[in-house]
PDB file of C-alpha atoms in Angstrom:
ATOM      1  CA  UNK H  12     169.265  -9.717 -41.441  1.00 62.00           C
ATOM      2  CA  UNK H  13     168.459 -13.358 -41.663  1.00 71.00           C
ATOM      3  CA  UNK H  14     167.662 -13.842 -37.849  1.00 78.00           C
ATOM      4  CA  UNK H  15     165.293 -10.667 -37.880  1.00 83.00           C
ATOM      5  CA  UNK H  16     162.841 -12.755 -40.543  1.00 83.00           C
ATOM      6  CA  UNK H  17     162.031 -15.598 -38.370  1.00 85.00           C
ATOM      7  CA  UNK H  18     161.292 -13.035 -35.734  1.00 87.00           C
ATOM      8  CA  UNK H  19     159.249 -11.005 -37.932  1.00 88.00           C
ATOM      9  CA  UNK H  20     157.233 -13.921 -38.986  1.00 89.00           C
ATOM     10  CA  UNK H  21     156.428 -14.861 -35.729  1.00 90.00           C
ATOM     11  CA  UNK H  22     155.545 -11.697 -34.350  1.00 90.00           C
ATOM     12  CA  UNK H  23     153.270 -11.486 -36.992  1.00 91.00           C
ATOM     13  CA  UNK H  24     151.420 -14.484 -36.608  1.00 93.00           C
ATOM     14  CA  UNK H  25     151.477 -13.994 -33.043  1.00 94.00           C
ATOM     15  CA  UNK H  26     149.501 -10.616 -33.444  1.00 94.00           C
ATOM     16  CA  UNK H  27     147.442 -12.185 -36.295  1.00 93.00           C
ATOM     17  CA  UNK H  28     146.497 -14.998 -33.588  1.00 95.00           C
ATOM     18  CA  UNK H  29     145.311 -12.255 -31.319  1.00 94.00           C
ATOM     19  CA  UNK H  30     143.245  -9.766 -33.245  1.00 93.00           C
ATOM     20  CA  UNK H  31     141.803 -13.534 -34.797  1.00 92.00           C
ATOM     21  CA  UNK H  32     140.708 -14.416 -30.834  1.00 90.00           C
ATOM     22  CA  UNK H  33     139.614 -10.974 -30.447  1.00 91.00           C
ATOM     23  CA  UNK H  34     137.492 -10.943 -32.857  1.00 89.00           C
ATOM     24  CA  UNK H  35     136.130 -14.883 -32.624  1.00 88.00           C
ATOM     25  CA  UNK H  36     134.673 -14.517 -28.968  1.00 86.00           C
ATOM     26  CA  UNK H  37     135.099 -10.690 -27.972  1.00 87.00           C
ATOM     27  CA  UNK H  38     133.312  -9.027 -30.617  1.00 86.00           C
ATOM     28  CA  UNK H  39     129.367  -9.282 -31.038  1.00 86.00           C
ATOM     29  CA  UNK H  40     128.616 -11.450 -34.851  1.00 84.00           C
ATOM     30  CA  UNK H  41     125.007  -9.788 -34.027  1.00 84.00           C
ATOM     31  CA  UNK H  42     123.780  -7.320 -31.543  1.00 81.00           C
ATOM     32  CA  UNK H  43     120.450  -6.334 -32.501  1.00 78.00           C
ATOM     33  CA  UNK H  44     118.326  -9.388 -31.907  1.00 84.00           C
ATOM     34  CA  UNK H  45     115.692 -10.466 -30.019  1.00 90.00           C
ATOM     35  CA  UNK H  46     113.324 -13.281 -29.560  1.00 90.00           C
ATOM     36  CA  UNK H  47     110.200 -14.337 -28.375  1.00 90.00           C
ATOM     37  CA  UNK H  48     108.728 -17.186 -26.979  1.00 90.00           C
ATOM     38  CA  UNK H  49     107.587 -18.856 -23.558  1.00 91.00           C
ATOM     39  CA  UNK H  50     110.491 -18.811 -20.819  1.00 92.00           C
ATOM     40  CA  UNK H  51     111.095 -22.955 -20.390  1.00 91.00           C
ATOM     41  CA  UNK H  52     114.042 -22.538 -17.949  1.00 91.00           C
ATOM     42  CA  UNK H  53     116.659 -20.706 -16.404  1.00 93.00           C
ATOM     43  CA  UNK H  54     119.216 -22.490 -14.134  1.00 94.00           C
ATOM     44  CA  UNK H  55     123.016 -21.449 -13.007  1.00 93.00           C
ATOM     45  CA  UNK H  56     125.338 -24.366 -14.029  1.00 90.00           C
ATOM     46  CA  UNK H  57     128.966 -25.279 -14.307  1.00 89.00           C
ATOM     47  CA  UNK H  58     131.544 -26.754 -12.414  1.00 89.00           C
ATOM     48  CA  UNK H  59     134.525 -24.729 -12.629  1.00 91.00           C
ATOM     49  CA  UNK H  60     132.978 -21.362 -14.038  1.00 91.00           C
ATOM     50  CA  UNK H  61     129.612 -20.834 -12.955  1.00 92.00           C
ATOM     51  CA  UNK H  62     127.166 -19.028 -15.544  1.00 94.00           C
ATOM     52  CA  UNK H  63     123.651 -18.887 -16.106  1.00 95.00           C
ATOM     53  CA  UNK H  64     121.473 -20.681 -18.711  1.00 95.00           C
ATOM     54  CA  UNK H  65     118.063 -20.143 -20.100  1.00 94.00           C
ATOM     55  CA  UNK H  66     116.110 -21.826 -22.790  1.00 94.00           C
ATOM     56  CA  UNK H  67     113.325 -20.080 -24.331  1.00 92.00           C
ATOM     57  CA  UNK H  68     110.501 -22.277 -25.892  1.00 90.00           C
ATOM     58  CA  UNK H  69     109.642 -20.640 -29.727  1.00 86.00           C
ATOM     59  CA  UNK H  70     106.393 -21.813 -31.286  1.00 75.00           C
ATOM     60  CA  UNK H  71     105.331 -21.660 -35.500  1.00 68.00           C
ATOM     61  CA  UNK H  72     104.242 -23.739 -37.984  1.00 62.00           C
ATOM     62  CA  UNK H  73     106.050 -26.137 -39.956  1.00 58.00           C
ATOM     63  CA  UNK H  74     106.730 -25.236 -43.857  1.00 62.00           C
ATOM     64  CA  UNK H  75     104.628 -27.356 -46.134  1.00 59.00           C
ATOM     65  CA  UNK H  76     102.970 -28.775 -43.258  1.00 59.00           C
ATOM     66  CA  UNK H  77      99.875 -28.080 -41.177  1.00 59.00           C
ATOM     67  CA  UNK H  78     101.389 -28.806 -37.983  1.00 59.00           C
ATOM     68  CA  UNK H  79     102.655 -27.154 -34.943  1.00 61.00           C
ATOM     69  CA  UNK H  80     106.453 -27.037 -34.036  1.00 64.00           C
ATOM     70  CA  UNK H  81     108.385 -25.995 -31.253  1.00 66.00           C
ATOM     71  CA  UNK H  82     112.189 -24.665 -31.599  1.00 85.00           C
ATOM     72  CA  UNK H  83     114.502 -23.902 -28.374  1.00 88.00           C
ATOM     73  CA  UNK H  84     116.482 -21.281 -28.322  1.00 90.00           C
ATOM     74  CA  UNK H  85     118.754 -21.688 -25.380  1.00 93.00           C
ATOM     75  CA  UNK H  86     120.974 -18.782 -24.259  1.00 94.00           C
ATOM     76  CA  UNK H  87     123.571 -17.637 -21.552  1.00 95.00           C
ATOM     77  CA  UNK H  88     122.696 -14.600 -19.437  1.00 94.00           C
ATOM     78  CA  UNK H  89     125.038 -11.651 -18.812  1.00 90.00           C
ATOM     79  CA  UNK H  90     124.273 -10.998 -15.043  1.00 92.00           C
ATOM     80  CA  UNK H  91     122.963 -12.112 -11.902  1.00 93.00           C
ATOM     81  CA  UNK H  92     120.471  -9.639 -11.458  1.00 94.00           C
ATOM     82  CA  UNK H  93     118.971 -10.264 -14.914  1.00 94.00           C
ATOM     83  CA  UNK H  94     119.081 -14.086 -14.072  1.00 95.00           C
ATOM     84  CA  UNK H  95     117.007 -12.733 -10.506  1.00 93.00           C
ATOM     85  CA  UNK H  96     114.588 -10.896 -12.855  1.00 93.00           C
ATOM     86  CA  UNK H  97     114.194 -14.104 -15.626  1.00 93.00           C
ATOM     87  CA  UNK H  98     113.680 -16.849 -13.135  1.00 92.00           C
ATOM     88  CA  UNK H  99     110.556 -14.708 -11.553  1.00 91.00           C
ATOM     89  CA  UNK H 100     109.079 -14.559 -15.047  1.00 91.00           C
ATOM     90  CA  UNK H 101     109.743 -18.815 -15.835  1.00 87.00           C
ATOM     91  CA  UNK H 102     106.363 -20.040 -17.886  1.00 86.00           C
ATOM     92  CA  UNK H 103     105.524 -16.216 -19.058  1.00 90.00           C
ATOM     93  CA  UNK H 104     105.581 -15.011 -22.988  1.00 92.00           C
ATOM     94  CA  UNK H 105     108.903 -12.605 -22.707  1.00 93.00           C
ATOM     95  CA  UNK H 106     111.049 -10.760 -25.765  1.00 93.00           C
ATOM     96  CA  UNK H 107     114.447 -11.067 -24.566  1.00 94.00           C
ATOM     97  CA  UNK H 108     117.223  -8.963 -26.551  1.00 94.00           C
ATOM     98  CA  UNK H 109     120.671 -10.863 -26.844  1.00 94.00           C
ATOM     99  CA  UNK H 110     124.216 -10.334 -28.728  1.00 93.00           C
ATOM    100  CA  UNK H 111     125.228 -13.081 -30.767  1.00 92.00           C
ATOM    101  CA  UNK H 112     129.142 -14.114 -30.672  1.00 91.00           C
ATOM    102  CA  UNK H 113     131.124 -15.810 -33.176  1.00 89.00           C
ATOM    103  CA  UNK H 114     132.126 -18.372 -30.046  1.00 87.00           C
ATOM    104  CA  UNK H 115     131.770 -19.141 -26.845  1.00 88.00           C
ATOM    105  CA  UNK H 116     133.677 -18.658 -23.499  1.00 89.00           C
ATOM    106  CA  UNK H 117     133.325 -20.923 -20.595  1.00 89.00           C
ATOM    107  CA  UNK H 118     133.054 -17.870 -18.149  1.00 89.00           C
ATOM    108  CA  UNK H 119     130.835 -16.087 -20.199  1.00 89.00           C
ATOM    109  CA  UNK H 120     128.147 -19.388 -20.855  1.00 89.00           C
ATOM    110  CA  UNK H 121     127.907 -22.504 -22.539  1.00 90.00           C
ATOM    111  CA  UNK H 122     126.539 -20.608 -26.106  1.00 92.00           C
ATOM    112  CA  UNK H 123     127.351 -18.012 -28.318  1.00 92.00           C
ATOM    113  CA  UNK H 124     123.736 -16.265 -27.235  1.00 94.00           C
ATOM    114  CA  UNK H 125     124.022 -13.586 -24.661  1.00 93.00           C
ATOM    115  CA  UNK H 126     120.978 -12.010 -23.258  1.00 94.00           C
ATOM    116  CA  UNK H 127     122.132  -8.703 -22.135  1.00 92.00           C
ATOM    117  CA  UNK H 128     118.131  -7.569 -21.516  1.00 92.00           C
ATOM    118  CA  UNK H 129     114.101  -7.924 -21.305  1.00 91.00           C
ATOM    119  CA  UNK H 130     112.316  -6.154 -24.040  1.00 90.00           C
ATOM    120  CA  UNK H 131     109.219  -7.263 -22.409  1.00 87.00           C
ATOM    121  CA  UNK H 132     107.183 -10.256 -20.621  1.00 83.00           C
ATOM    122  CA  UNK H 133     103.457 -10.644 -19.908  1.00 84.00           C
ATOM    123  CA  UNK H 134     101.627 -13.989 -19.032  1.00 80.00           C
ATOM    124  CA  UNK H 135     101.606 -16.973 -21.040  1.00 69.00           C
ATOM    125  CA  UNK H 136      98.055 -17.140 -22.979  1.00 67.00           C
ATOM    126  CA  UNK H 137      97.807 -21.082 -23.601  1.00 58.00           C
ATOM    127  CA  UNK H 138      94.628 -21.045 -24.270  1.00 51.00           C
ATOM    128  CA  UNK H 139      94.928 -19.619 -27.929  1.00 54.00           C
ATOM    129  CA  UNK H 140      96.883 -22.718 -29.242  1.00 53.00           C
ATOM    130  CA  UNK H 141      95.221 -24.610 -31.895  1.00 54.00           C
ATOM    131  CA  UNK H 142      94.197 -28.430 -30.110  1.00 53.00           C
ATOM    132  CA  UNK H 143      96.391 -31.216 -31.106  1.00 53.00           C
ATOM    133  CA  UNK H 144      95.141 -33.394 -33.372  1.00 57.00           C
ATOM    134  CA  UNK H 145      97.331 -36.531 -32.741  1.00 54.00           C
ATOM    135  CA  UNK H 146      98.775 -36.402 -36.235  1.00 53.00           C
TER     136      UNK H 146
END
């Protein structure tokens, strides 16, 4: 009865270990999102798993401030053909729809953003941005 504790206990935390790595980078944290902004970049990059990378360039206004700001949201893409289709559409306004993990995997990108799709793209309109005033 004694030796069947130890065994218990570690069979326990080994399938407590499991469901915990499951969870961490196999299940989606969010899968609803998606954001906007102008594509910057999409590039395929690694050295030992290859995945591709995109940064999106997000524009607003900075609280309790009357300036401009610019936030990157850089994300990993789920397949080559949607790479094909996002590196056509590099400097356009797009609404790309991603899944948000808990962590990331080194064969599934470098961050816990996943764009799994294109909501929509259409040309970037740059004239509409307010001129810098050098402050």
């Amino acid at each position: 009865m004694t030796k069947k504790i130890p065994l218990i206990a570690l069979a326990v935390l080994i399938i407590g270990l499991l469901i915990f790595g499951y969870v961490r980078y196999y299940v989606p944290y969010s899968d609803s999102g998606v954001k906007a902004g102008i594509l910057n970049n999409v590039k395929n990059k690694g050295v030992i798993f290859k995945t591709y990378e995109g940064e999106l360039i997000q524009s607003g206004f900075r609280p309790g401030d009357q300036g401009l700001q610019s936030n990157e949201f850089q994300f990993s893409i789920k397949s080559k053909e949607l790479f094909d289709k996002l590196m056509s559409l590099s400097g356009q306004n797009v609404k790309l729809h991603y899944k948000e993990y808990y962590g990331s995997l080194p064969w599934r990108g470098y961050t816990r953003y996943i764009v799994d799709s294109i909501v929509s793209a259409e040309p970037a309109r740059y004239n509409e941005m307010p001129p810098f005033t050098g402050q």
